[in-house]
Protein backbone atom coordinates (compact mmCIF):
# COMPACT_ATOMS: atom_id res chain seq x y z
CA UNK A 1 0.00 0.00 0.00
CA UNK A 2 1.58 3.29 -1.05
CA UNK A 3 1.39 6.51 0.91
CA UNK A 4 2.25 10.17 0.35
CA UNK A 5 4.01 12.20 3.06
CA UNK A 6 5.98 15.44 2.96
CA UNK A 7 9.72 15.06 3.28
CA UNK A 8 9.58 17.44 6.26
CA UNK A 9 7.04 15.23 8.08
CA UNK A 10 9.13 12.14 7.36
CA UNK A 11 12.17 13.86 8.91
CA UNK A 12 10.09 14.94 11.95
CA UNK A 13 9.15 11.32 12.57
CA UNK A 14 12.79 10.26 12.28
CA UNK A 15 13.88 12.95 14.75
CA UNK A 16 11.16 11.91 17.22
CA UNK A 17 12.57 8.38 17.45
CA UNK A 18 14.47 7.55 20.62
CA UNK A 19 18.13 6.54 20.44
CA UNK A 20 18.57 3.01 19.12
CA UNK A 21 15.37 3.00 17.08
CA UNK A 22 17.08 2.76 13.69
CA UNK A 23 18.85 -0.40 14.85
CA UNK A 24 15.64 -1.80 16.32
CA UNK A 25 13.66 -1.18 13.13
CA UNK A 26 16.44 -2.70 11.01
CA UNK A 27 16.57 -5.81 13.19
CA UNK A 28 12.77 -6.20 13.33
CA UNK A 29 12.41 -5.86 9.55
CA UNK A 30 15.63 -7.72 8.67
CA UNK A 31 17.17 -4.83 6.70
CA UNK A 32 20.44 -2.90 7.00
CA UNK A 33 20.49 0.05 9.38
CA UNK A 34 21.60 2.27 6.48
CA UNK A 35 18.49 1.22 4.56
CA UNK A 36 16.40 2.61 7.43
CA UNK A 37 18.45 5.82 7.45
CA UNK A 38 18.04 6.13 3.66
CA UNK A 39 14.28 5.72 4.07
CA UNK A 40 14.26 8.83 6.27
CA UNK A 41 16.30 10.89 3.83
CA UNK A 42 19.95 9.79 4.08
CA UNK A 43 21.69 9.29 0.76
CA UNK A 44 24.43 6.74 1.54
CA UNK A 45 23.32 4.06 -0.87
CA UNK A 46 26.52 2.02 -1.09
CA UNK A 47 25.92 0.74 2.47
CA UNK A 48 22.14 0.44 2.29
CA UNK A 49 19.51 -0.16 -0.29
CA UNK A 50 17.18 2.37 -1.79
CA UNK A 51 13.76 1.70 -0.35
CA UNK A 52 10.72 2.18 -2.58
CA UNK A 53 10.42 5.93 -2.05
CA UNK A 54 10.16 8.63 -4.71
CA UNK A 55 10.48 12.36 -3.95
CA UNK A 56 8.36 14.81 -5.93
CA UNK A 57 9.02 18.57 -5.79
CA UNK A 58 6.68 20.59 -3.57
CA UNK A 59 6.34 22.44 -0.27
CA UNK A 60 8.00 21.17 2.95
CA UNK A 61 10.86 19.58 1.01
CA UNK A 62 8.58 17.92 -1.50
CA UNK A 63 6.34 14.90 -1.31
CA UNK A 64 7.65 11.42 -0.74
CA UNK A 65 5.66 8.57 -2.27
CA UNK A 66 6.33 5.52 -0.12
CA UNK A 67 5.60 2.22 -1.84
CA UNK A 68 6.51 0.21 1.26
CA UNK A 69 5.36 1.70 4.57
CA UNK A 70 6.73 -0.97 6.94
CA UNK A 71 9.61 1.22 8.17
CA UNK A 72 7.30 4.19 8.70
CA UNK A 73 4.76 2.04 10.55
CA UNK A 74 7.51 0.59 12.78
CA UNK A 75 8.77 4.09 13.56
CA UNK A 76 5.28 5.33 14.45
CA UNK A 77 4.77 2.29 16.68
CA UNK A 78 7.99 3.06 18.57
CA UNK A 79 7.01 6.72 18.99
CA UNK A 80 3.52 5.81 20.18
CA UNK A 81 4.88 3.26 22.65
CA UNK A 82 6.79 6.07 24.38
CA UNK A 83 3.50 7.68 25.31
CA UNK A 84 1.80 4.42 26.32
CA UNK A 85 4.35 3.80 29.08
PDB file of N, CA, C and O in Angstrom, residues 11-85:
ATOM      1  N   UNK A  11      11.017  13.508   8.078  1.00  0.00           N
ATOM      2  CA  UNK A  11      12.168  13.856   8.910  1.00  0.00           C
ATOM      3  C   UNK A  11      11.741  14.106  10.365  1.00  0.00           C
ATOM      4  O   UNK A  11      12.456  13.738  11.287  1.00  0.00           O
ATOM      5  N   UNK A  12      10.582  14.721  10.577  1.00  0.00           N
ATOM      6  CA  UNK A  12      10.092  14.942  11.951  1.00  0.00           C
ATOM      7  C   UNK A  12       9.886  13.615  12.676  1.00  0.00           C
ATOM      8  O   UNK A  12      10.215  13.486  13.848  1.00  0.00           O
ATOM      9  N   UNK A  13       9.348  12.649  11.969  1.00  0.00           N
ATOM     10  CA  UNK A  13       9.149  11.321  12.567  1.00  0.00           C
ATOM     11  C   UNK A  13      10.498  10.715  12.922  1.00  0.00           C
ATOM     12  O   UNK A  13      10.689  10.198  14.019  1.00  0.00           O
ATOM     13  N   UNK A  14      11.463  10.808  12.020  1.00  0.00           N
ATOM     14  CA  UNK A  14      12.792  10.258  12.280  1.00  0.00           C
ATOM     15  C   UNK A  14      13.408  10.910  13.505  1.00  0.00           C
ATOM     16  O   UNK A  14      13.977  10.251  14.365  1.00  0.00           O
ATOM     17  N   UNK A  15      13.284  12.229  13.624  1.00  0.00           N
ATOM     18  CA  UNK A  15      13.884  12.948  14.753  1.00  0.00           C
ATOM     19  C   UNK A  15      13.152  12.696  16.063  1.00  0.00           C
ATOM     20  O   UNK A  15      13.723  12.904  17.133  1.00  0.00           O
ATOM     21  N   UNK A  16      11.927  12.219  16.010  1.00  0.00           N
ATOM     22  CA  UNK A  16      11.163  11.908  17.221  1.00  0.00           C
ATOM     23  C   UNK A  16      11.503  10.528  17.782  1.00  0.00           C
ATOM     24  O   UNK A  16      11.124  10.209  18.904  1.00  0.00           O
ATOM     25  N   UNK A  17      12.219   9.730  17.005  1.00  0.00           N
ATOM     26  CA  UNK A  17      12.568   8.378  17.448  1.00  0.00           C
ATOM     27  C   UNK A  17      13.617   8.430  18.559  1.00  0.00           C
ATOM     28  O   UNK A  17      14.576   9.192  18.470  1.00  0.00           O
ATOM     29  N   UNK A  18      13.449   7.611  19.583  1.00  0.00           N
ATOM     30  CA  UNK A  18      14.471   7.554  20.625  1.00  0.00           C
ATOM     31  C   UNK A  18      15.747   6.889  20.102  1.00  0.00           C
ATOM     32  O   UNK A  18      15.728   6.171  19.099  1.00  0.00           O
ATOM     33  N   UNK A  19      16.840   7.132  20.790  1.00  0.00           N
ATOM     34  CA  UNK A  19      18.127   6.539  20.439  1.00  0.00           C
ATOM     35  C   UNK A  19      17.998   5.011  20.341  1.00  0.00           C
ATOM     36  O   UNK A  19      17.346   4.390  21.166  1.00  0.00           O
ATOM     37  N   UNK A  20      18.593   4.461  19.313  1.00  0.00           N
ATOM     38  CA  UNK A  20      18.571   3.012  19.116  1.00  0.00           C
ATOM     39  C   UNK A  20      17.434   2.516  18.246  1.00  0.00           C
ATOM     40  O   UNK A  20      17.377   1.327  17.907  1.00  0.00           O
ATOM     41  N   UNK A  21      16.540   3.410  17.856  1.00  0.00           N
ATOM     42  CA  UNK A  21      15.367   2.999  17.077  1.00  0.00           C
ATOM     43  C   UNK A  21      15.715   2.533  15.676  1.00  0.00           C
ATOM     44  O   UNK A  21      15.098   1.600  15.158  1.00  0.00           O
ATOM     45  N   UNK A  22      16.696   3.166  15.043  1.00  0.00           N
ATOM     46  CA  UNK A  22      17.083   2.756  13.691  1.00  0.00           C
ATOM     47  C   UNK A  22      17.555   1.304  13.716  1.00  0.00           C
ATOM     48  O   UNK A  22      17.142   0.492  12.886  1.00  0.00           O
ATOM     49  N   UNK A  23      18.367   0.973  14.707  1.00  0.00           N
ATOM     50  CA  UNK A  23      18.854  -0.397  14.853  1.00  0.00           C
ATOM     51  C   UNK A  23      17.701  -1.357  15.122  1.00  0.00           C
ATOM     52  O   UNK A  23      17.643  -2.447  14.546  1.00  0.00           O
ATOM     53  N   UNK A  24      16.798  -0.957  15.987  1.00  0.00           N
ATOM     54  CA  UNK A  24      15.640  -1.802  16.324  1.00  0.00           C
ATOM     55  C   UNK A  24      14.765  -2.068  15.101  1.00  0.00           C
ATOM     56  O   UNK A  24      14.361  -3.207  14.847  1.00  0.00           O
ATOM     57  N   UNK A  25      14.484  -1.024  14.338  1.00  0.00           N
ATOM     58  CA  UNK A  25      13.662  -1.179  13.131  1.00  0.00           C
ATOM     59  C   UNK A  25      14.376  -2.097  12.140  1.00  0.00           C
ATOM     60  O   UNK A  25      13.758  -2.995  11.562  1.00  0.00           O
ATOM     61  N   UNK A  26      15.668  -1.874  11.948  1.00  0.00           N
ATOM     62  CA  UNK A  26      16.438  -2.700  11.011  1.00  0.00           C
ATOM     63  C   UNK A  26      16.400  -4.167  11.416  1.00  0.00           C
ATOM     64  O   UNK A  26      16.176  -5.046  10.576  1.00  0.00           O
ATOM     65  N   UNK A  27      16.590  -4.429  12.700  1.00  0.00           N
ATOM     66  CA  UNK A  27      16.569  -5.813  13.190  1.00  0.00           C
ATOM     67  C   UNK A  27      15.182  -6.421  13.016  1.00  0.00           C
ATOM     68  O   UNK A  27      15.047  -7.542  12.522  1.00  0.00           O
ATOM     69  N   UNK A  28      14.149  -5.685  13.421  1.00  0.00           N
ATOM     70  CA  UNK A  28      12.772  -6.196  13.333  1.00  0.00           C
ATOM     71  C   UNK A  28      12.354  -6.501  11.897  1.00  0.00           C
ATOM     72  O   UNK A  28      11.613  -7.457  11.656  1.00  0.00           O
ATOM     73  N   UNK A  29      12.823  -5.686  10.948  1.00  0.00           N
ATOM     74  CA  UNK A  29      12.411  -5.861   9.552  1.00  0.00           C
ATOM     75  C   UNK A  29      13.453  -6.587   8.709  1.00  0.00           C
ATOM     76  O   UNK A  29      13.266  -6.758   7.498  1.00  0.00           O
ATOM     77  N   UNK A  30      14.577  -6.984   9.353  1.00  0.00           N
ATOM     78  CA  UNK A  30      15.629  -7.717   8.669  1.00  0.00           C
ATOM     79  C   UNK A  30      16.192  -6.943   7.463  1.00  0.00           C
ATOM     80  O   UNK A  30      16.281  -7.475   6.352  1.00  0.00           O
ATOM     81  N   UNK A  31      16.529  -5.663   7.713  1.00  0.00           N
ATOM     82  CA  UNK A  31      17.166  -4.828   6.696  1.00  0.00           C
ATOM     83  C   UNK A  31      18.398  -4.177   7.324  1.00  0.00           C
ATOM     84  O   UNK A  31      18.560  -4.169   8.541  1.00  0.00           O
ATOM     85  N   UNK A  32      19.269  -3.619   6.504  1.00  0.00           N
ATOM     86  CA  UNK A  32      20.441  -2.900   7.001  1.00  0.00           C
ATOM     87  C   UNK A  32      20.008  -1.618   7.696  1.00  0.00           C
ATOM     88  O   UNK A  32      19.028  -0.979   7.285  1.00  0.00           O
ATOM     89  N   UNK A  33      20.785  -1.211   8.710  1.00  0.00           N
ATOM     90  CA  UNK A  33      20.495   0.055   9.379  1.00  0.00           C
ATOM     91  C   UNK A  33      20.550   1.214   8.393  1.00  0.00           C
ATOM     92  O   UNK A  33      19.748   2.140   8.471  1.00  0.00           O
ATOM     93  N   UNK A  34      21.496   1.174   7.450  1.00  0.00           N
ATOM     94  CA  UNK A  34      21.599   2.269   6.485  1.00  0.00           C
ATOM     95  C   UNK A  34      20.371   2.337   5.592  1.00  0.00           C
ATOM     96  O   UNK A  34      19.974   3.419   5.160  1.00  0.00           O
ATOM     97  N   UNK A  35      19.734   1.215   5.339  1.00  0.00           N
ATOM     98  CA  UNK A  35      18.494   1.223   4.562  1.00  0.00           C
ATOM     99  C   UNK A  35      17.422   2.015   5.304  1.00  0.00           C
ATOM    100  O   UNK A  35      16.684   2.799   4.702  1.00  0.00           O
ATOM    101  N   UNK A  36      17.357   1.848   6.622  1.00  0.00           N
ATOM    102  CA  UNK A  36      16.399   2.606   7.432  1.00  0.00           C
ATOM    103  C   UNK A  36      16.755   4.087   7.383  1.00  0.00           C
ATOM    104  O   UNK A  36      15.869   4.943   7.201  1.00  0.00           O
ATOM    105  N   UNK A  37      18.028   4.417   7.525  1.00  0.00           N
ATOM    106  CA  UNK A  37      18.447   5.823   7.448  1.00  0.00           C
ATOM    107  C   UNK A  37      18.113   6.419   6.083  1.00  0.00           C
ATOM    108  O   UNK A  37      17.641   7.555   5.984  1.00  0.00           O
ATOM    109  N   UNK A  38      18.357   5.658   5.008  1.00  0.00           N
ATOM    110  CA  UNK A  38      18.042   6.128   3.655  1.00  0.00           C
ATOM    111  C   UNK A  38      16.549   6.388   3.498  1.00  0.00           C
ATOM    112  O   UNK A  38      16.136   7.325   2.822  1.00  0.00           O
ATOM    113  N   UNK A  39      15.735   5.567   4.127  1.00  0.00           N
ATOM    114  CA  UNK A  39      14.280   5.723   4.073  1.00  0.00           C
ATOM    115  C   UNK A  39      13.865   7.091   4.595  1.00  0.00           C
ATOM    116  O   UNK A  39      12.949   7.712   4.084  1.00  0.00           O
ATOM    117  N   UNK A  40      14.589   7.554   5.644  1.00  0.00           N
ATOM    118  CA  UNK A  40      14.261   8.832   6.269  1.00  0.00           C
ATOM    119  C   UNK A  40      15.042   9.996   5.672  1.00  0.00           C
ATOM    120  O   UNK A  40      15.070  11.071   6.234  1.00  0.00           O
ATOM    121  N   UNK A  41      15.690   9.785   4.542  1.00  0.00           N
ATOM    122  CA  UNK A  41      16.301  10.890   3.830  1.00  0.00           C
ATOM    123  C   UNK A  41      17.806  10.845   3.668  1.00  0.00           C
ATOM    124  O   UNK A  41      18.365  11.696   2.985  1.00  0.00           O
ATOM    125  N   UNK A  42      18.498   9.903   4.284  1.00  0.00           N
ATOM    126  CA  UNK A  42      19.948   9.792   4.075  1.00  0.00           C
ATOM    127  C   UNK A  42      20.205   9.371   2.637  1.00  0.00           C
ATOM    128  O   UNK A  42      19.331   8.829   1.959  1.00  0.00           O
ATOM    129  N   UNK A  43      21.386   9.604   2.162  1.00  0.00           N
ATOM    130  CA  UNK A  43      21.695   9.291   0.760  1.00  0.00           C
ATOM    131  C   UNK A  43      22.963   8.454   0.622  1.00  0.00           C
ATOM    132  O   UNK A  43      23.716   8.604  -0.321  1.00  0.00           O
ATOM    133  N   UNK A  44      23.228   7.581   1.578  1.00  0.00           N
ATOM    134  CA  UNK A  44      24.433   6.742   1.539  1.00  0.00           C
ATOM    135  C   UNK A  44      24.041   5.358   1.021  1.00  0.00           C
ATOM    136  O   UNK A  44      23.881   4.417   1.768  1.00  0.00           O
ATOM    137  N   UNK A  45      23.881   5.259  -0.273  1.00  0.00           N
ATOM    138  CA  UNK A  45      23.320   4.056  -0.871  1.00  0.00           C
ATOM    139  C   UNK A  45      24.291   2.899  -0.983  1.00  0.00           C
ATOM    140  O   UNK A  45      23.875   1.764  -1.100  1.00  0.00           O
ATOM    141  N   UNK A  46      25.611   3.156  -0.947  1.00  0.00           N
ATOM    142  CA  UNK A  46      26.523   2.023  -1.087  1.00  0.00           C
ATOM    143  C   UNK A  46      26.426   1.080   0.098  1.00  0.00           C
ATOM    144  O   UNK A  46      26.715  -0.098  -0.022  1.00  0.00           O
ATOM    145  N   UNK A  47      26.019   1.583   1.283  1.00  0.00           N
ATOM    146  CA  UNK A  47      25.921   0.736   2.466  1.00  0.00           C
ATOM    147  C   UNK A  47      24.497   0.288   2.773  1.00  0.00           C
ATOM    148  O   UNK A  47      24.279  -0.479   3.694  1.00  0.00           O
ATOM    149  N   UNK A  48      23.539   0.796   2.058  1.00  0.00           N
ATOM    150  CA  UNK A  48      22.139   0.437   2.292  1.00  0.00           C
ATOM    151  C   UNK A  48      21.375   0.532   0.991  1.00  0.00           C
ATOM    152  O   UNK A  48      21.783   1.217   0.063  1.00  0.00           O
ATOM    153  N   UNK A  49      20.301  -0.151   0.933  1.00  0.00           N
ATOM    154  CA  UNK A  49      19.512  -0.160  -0.291  1.00  0.00           C
ATOM    155  C   UNK A  49      18.623   1.074  -0.379  1.00  0.00           C
ATOM    156  O   UNK A  49      18.350   1.733   0.602  1.00  0.00           O
ATOM    157  N   UNK A  50      18.181   1.344  -1.581  1.00  0.00           N
ATOM    158  CA  UNK A  50      17.181   2.375  -1.792  1.00  0.00           C
ATOM    159  C   UNK A  50      15.835   1.707  -1.556  1.00  0.00           C
ATOM    160  O   UNK A  50      15.514   0.698  -2.173  1.00  0.00           O
ATOM    161  N   UNK A  51      15.073   2.248  -0.635  1.00  0.00           N
ATOM    162  CA  UNK A  51      13.757   1.697  -0.350  1.00  0.00           C
ATOM    163  C   UNK A  51      12.776   2.345  -1.301  1.00  0.00           C
ATOM    164  O   UNK A  51      12.989   3.463  -1.763  1.00  0.00           O
ATOM    165  N   UNK A  52      11.691   1.679  -1.614  1.00  0.00           N
ATOM    166  CA  UNK A  52      10.715   2.176  -2.579  1.00  0.00           C
ATOM    167  C   UNK A  52      10.121   3.514  -2.152  1.00  0.00           C
ATOM    168  O   UNK A  52       9.006   3.579  -1.639  1.00  0.00           O
ATOM    169  N   UNK A  53      10.875   4.587  -2.370  1.00  0.00           N
ATOM    170  CA  UNK A  53      10.424   5.926  -2.052  1.00  0.00           C
ATOM    171  C   UNK A  53      10.818   6.839  -3.207  1.00  0.00           C
ATOM    172  O   UNK A  53      11.924   6.747  -3.722  1.00  0.00           O
ATOM    173  N   UNK A  54       9.919   7.707  -3.608  1.00  0.00           N
ATOM    174  CA  UNK A  54      10.157   8.626  -4.710  1.00  0.00           C
ATOM    175  C   UNK A  54       9.787  10.028  -4.241  1.00  0.00           C
ATOM    176  O   UNK A  54       8.687  10.245  -3.742  1.00  0.00           O
ATOM    177  N   UNK A  55      10.725  10.981  -4.391  1.00  0.00           N
ATOM    178  CA  UNK A  55      10.479  12.357  -3.953  1.00  0.00           C
ATOM    179  C   UNK A  55      10.004  13.180  -5.139  1.00  0.00           C
ATOM    180  O   UNK A  55      10.604  13.152  -6.215  1.00  0.00           O
ATOM    181  N   UNK A  56       8.911  13.906  -4.935  1.00  0.00           N
ATOM    182  CA  UNK A  56       8.358  14.808  -5.934  1.00  0.00           C
ATOM    183  C   UNK A  56       8.514  16.233  -5.418  1.00  0.00           C
ATOM    184  O   UNK A  56       8.308  16.478  -4.231  1.00  0.00           O
ATOM    185  N   UNK A  57       8.874  17.195  -6.238  1.00  0.00           N
ATOM    186  CA  UNK A  57       9.019  18.569  -5.788  1.00  0.00           C
ATOM    187  C   UNK A  57       7.715  19.097  -5.185  1.00  0.00           C
ATOM    188  O   UNK A  57       6.628  18.698  -5.588  1.00  0.00           O
ATOM    189  N   UNK A  58       7.855  19.984  -4.190  1.00  0.00           N
ATOM    190  CA  UNK A  58       6.684  20.586  -3.572  1.00  0.00           C
ATOM    191  C   UNK A  58       7.060  21.255  -2.264  1.00  0.00           C
ATOM    192  O   UNK A  58       8.231  21.312  -1.889  1.00  0.00           O
ATOM    193  N   UNK A  59       6.069  21.771  -1.539  1.00  0.00           N
ATOM    194  CA  UNK A  59       6.336  22.438  -0.266  1.00  0.00           C
ATOM    195  C   UNK A  59       6.853  21.459   0.781  1.00  0.00           C
ATOM    196  O   UNK A  59       6.699  20.247   0.638  1.00  0.00           O
ATOM    197  N   UNK A  60       7.457  21.976   1.840  1.00  0.00           N
ATOM    198  CA  UNK A  60       8.000  21.169   2.946  1.00  0.00           C
ATOM    199  C   UNK A  60       9.004  20.125   2.470  1.00  0.00           C
ATOM    200  O   UNK A  60       9.021  19.002   2.948  1.00  0.00           O
ATOM    201  N   UNK A  61       9.838  20.489   1.504  1.00  0.00           N
ATOM    202  CA  UNK A  61      10.862  19.579   1.014  1.00  0.00           C
ATOM    203  C   UNK A  61      10.380  18.635  -0.066  1.00  0.00           C
ATOM    204  O   UNK A  61      11.107  17.765  -0.513  1.00  0.00           O
ATOM    205  N   UNK A  62       9.153  18.775  -0.479  1.00  0.00           N
ATOM    206  CA  UNK A  62       8.578  17.919  -1.502  1.00  0.00           C
ATOM    207  C   UNK A  62       7.764  16.792  -0.888  1.00  0.00           C
ATOM    208  O   UNK A  62       7.675  16.653   0.329  1.00  0.00           O
ATOM    209  N   UNK A  63       7.155  16.027  -1.745  1.00  0.00           N
ATOM    210  CA  UNK A  63       6.341  14.901  -1.313  1.00  0.00           C
ATOM    211  C   UNK A  63       7.093  13.612  -1.565  1.00  0.00           C
ATOM    212  O   UNK A  63       7.716  13.444  -2.597  1.00  0.00           O
ATOM    213  N   UNK A  64       7.019  12.721  -0.605  1.00  0.00           N
ATOM    214  CA  UNK A  64       7.651  11.419  -0.741  1.00  0.00           C
ATOM    215  C   UNK A  64       6.528  10.400  -0.934  1.00  0.00           C
ATOM    216  O   UNK A  64       5.594  10.344  -0.139  1.00  0.00           O
ATOM    217  N   UNK A  65       6.617   9.644  -2.014  1.00  0.00           N
ATOM    218  CA  UNK A  65       5.664   8.574  -2.266  1.00  0.00           C
ATOM    219  C   UNK A  65       6.321   7.289  -1.786  1.00  0.00           C
ATOM    220  O   UNK A  65       7.317   6.846  -2.344  1.00  0.00           O
ATOM    221  N   UNK A  66       5.786   6.737  -0.712  1.00  0.00           N
ATOM    222  CA  UNK A  66       6.325   5.516  -0.122  1.00  0.00           C
ATOM    223  C   UNK A  66       5.557   4.312  -0.654  1.00  0.00           C
ATOM    224  O   UNK A  66       4.350   4.218  -0.452  1.00  0.00           O
ATOM    225  N   UNK A  67       6.242   3.430  -1.333  1.00  0.00           N
ATOM    226  CA  UNK A  67       5.605   2.220  -1.841  1.00  0.00           C
ATOM    227  C   UNK A  67       5.509   1.157  -0.752  1.00  0.00           C
ATOM    228  O   UNK A  67       4.605   0.343  -0.753  1.00  0.00           O
ATOM    229  N   UNK A  68       6.466   1.172   0.164  1.00  0.00           N
ATOM    230  CA  UNK A  68       6.515   0.206   1.265  1.00  0.00           C
ATOM    231  C   UNK A  68       6.522   1.016   2.556  1.00  0.00           C
ATOM    232  O   UNK A  68       7.454   1.767   2.826  1.00  0.00           O
ATOM    233  N   UNK A  69       5.494   0.883   3.364  1.00  0.00           N
ATOM    234  CA  UNK A  69       5.359   1.702   4.571  1.00  0.00           C
ATOM    235  C   UNK A  69       5.769   0.976   5.848  1.00  0.00           C
ATOM    236  O   UNK A  69       5.577   1.499   6.935  1.00  0.00           O
ATOM    237  N   UNK A  70       6.372  -0.199   5.737  1.00  0.00           N
ATOM    238  CA  UNK A  70       6.728  -0.966   6.941  1.00  0.00           C
ATOM    239  C   UNK A  70       7.674  -0.214   7.871  1.00  0.00           C
ATOM    240  O   UNK A  70       7.502  -0.250   9.090  1.00  0.00           O
ATOM    241  N   UNK A  71       8.674   0.464   7.325  1.00  0.00           N
ATOM    242  CA  UNK A  71       9.614   1.215   8.168  1.00  0.00           C
ATOM    243  C   UNK A  71       8.893   2.365   8.854  1.00  0.00           C
ATOM    244  O   UNK A  71       9.064   2.600  10.046  1.00  0.00           O
ATOM    245  N   UNK A  72       8.064   3.079   8.118  1.00  0.00           N
ATOM    246  CA  UNK A  72       7.298   4.187   8.699  1.00  0.00           C
ATOM    247  C   UNK A  72       6.364   3.688   9.794  1.00  0.00           C
ATOM    248  O   UNK A  72       6.282   4.291  10.870  1.00  0.00           O
ATOM    249  N   UNK A  73       5.680   2.598   9.543  1.00  0.00           N
ATOM    250  CA  UNK A  73       4.762   2.036  10.548  1.00  0.00           C
ATOM    251  C   UNK A  73       5.521   1.600  11.799  1.00  0.00           C
ATOM    252  O   UNK A  73       5.057   1.834  12.919  1.00  0.00           O
ATOM    253  N   UNK A  74       6.704   0.999  11.623  1.00  0.00           N
ATOM    254  CA  UNK A  74       7.512   0.588  12.776  1.00  0.00           C
ATOM    255  C   UNK A  74       7.956   1.809  13.576  1.00  0.00           C
ATOM    256  O   UNK A  74       7.935   1.792  14.810  1.00  0.00           O
ATOM    257  N   UNK A  75       8.344   2.867  12.882  1.00  0.00           N
ATOM    258  CA  UNK A  75       8.770   4.094  13.561  1.00  0.00           C
ATOM    259  C   UNK A  75       7.612   4.705  14.359  1.00  0.00           C
ATOM    260  O   UNK A  75       7.786   5.098  15.517  1.00  0.00           O
ATOM    261  N   UNK A  76       6.445   4.778  13.747  1.00  0.00           N
ATOM    262  CA  UNK A  76       5.283   5.332  14.451  1.00  0.00           C
ATOM    263  C   UNK A  76       4.919   4.493  15.671  1.00  0.00           C
ATOM    264  O   UNK A  76       4.546   5.028  16.712  1.00  0.00           O
ATOM    265  N   UNK A  77       5.060   3.181  15.554  1.00  0.00           N
ATOM    266  CA  UNK A  77       4.766   2.294  16.677  1.00  0.00           C
ATOM    267  C   UNK A  77       5.729   2.555  17.839  1.00  0.00           C
ATOM    268  O   UNK A  77       5.317   2.606  19.002  1.00  0.00           O
ATOM    269  N   UNK A  78       7.000   2.757  17.522  1.00  0.00           N
ATOM    270  CA  UNK A  78       7.988   3.060  18.569  1.00  0.00           C
ATOM    271  C   UNK A  78       7.660   4.394  19.232  1.00  0.00           C
ATOM    272  O   UNK A  78       7.684   4.514  20.458  1.00  0.00           O
ATOM    273  N   UNK A  79       7.346   5.394  18.441  1.00  0.00           N
ATOM    274  CA  UNK A  79       7.011   6.717  18.986  1.00  0.00           C
ATOM    275  C   UNK A  79       5.773   6.616  19.879  1.00  0.00           C
ATOM    276  O   UNK A  79       5.748   7.148  20.989  1.00  0.00           O
ATOM    277  N   UNK A  80       4.749   5.937  19.393  1.00  0.00           N
ATOM    278  CA  UNK A  80       3.518   5.810  20.183  1.00  0.00           C
ATOM    279  C   UNK A  80       3.732   5.025  21.463  1.00  0.00           C
ATOM    280  O   UNK A  80       3.096   5.308  22.483  1.00  0.00           O
ATOM    281  N   UNK A  81       4.632   4.049  21.448  1.00  0.00           N
ATOM    282  CA  UNK A  81       4.876   3.256  22.648  1.00  0.00           C
ATOM    283  C   UNK A  81       5.529   4.086  23.750  1.00  0.00           C
ATOM    284  O   UNK A  81       5.411   3.747  24.927  1.00  0.00           O
ATOM    285  N   UNK A  82       6.207   5.170  23.383  1.00  0.00           N
ATOM    286  CA  UNK A  82       6.791   6.070  24.378  1.00  0.00           C
ATOM    287  C   UNK A  82       5.716   6.720  25.225  1.00  0.00           C
ATOM    288  O   UNK A  82       5.914   6.990  26.405  1.00  0.00           O
ATOM    289  N   UNK A  83       4.573   6.983  24.612  1.00  0.00           N
ATOM    290  CA  UNK A  83       3.501   7.676  25.309  1.00  0.00           C
ATOM    291  C   UNK A  83       2.571   6.718  26.029  1.00  0.00           C
ATOM    292  O   UNK A  83       1.807   7.110  26.894  1.00  0.00           O
ATOM    293  N   UNK A  84       2.624   5.430  25.664  1.00  0.00           N
ATOM    294  CA  UNK A  84       1.797   4.417  26.315  1.00  0.00           C
ATOM    295  C   UNK A  84       2.378   3.981  27.656  1.00  0.00           C
ATOM    296  O   UNK A  84       1.696   3.397  28.472  1.00  0.00           O
ATOM    297  N   UNK A  85       3.673   4.240  27.856  1.00  0.00           N
ATOM    298  CA  UNK A  85       4.345   3.797  29.084  1.00  0.00           C
ATOM    299  C   UNK A  85       4.028   4.675  30.269  1.00  0.00           C
ATOM    300  O   UNK A  85       3.762   5.788  30.238  1.00  0.00           O
TER     301      UNK A  85
END
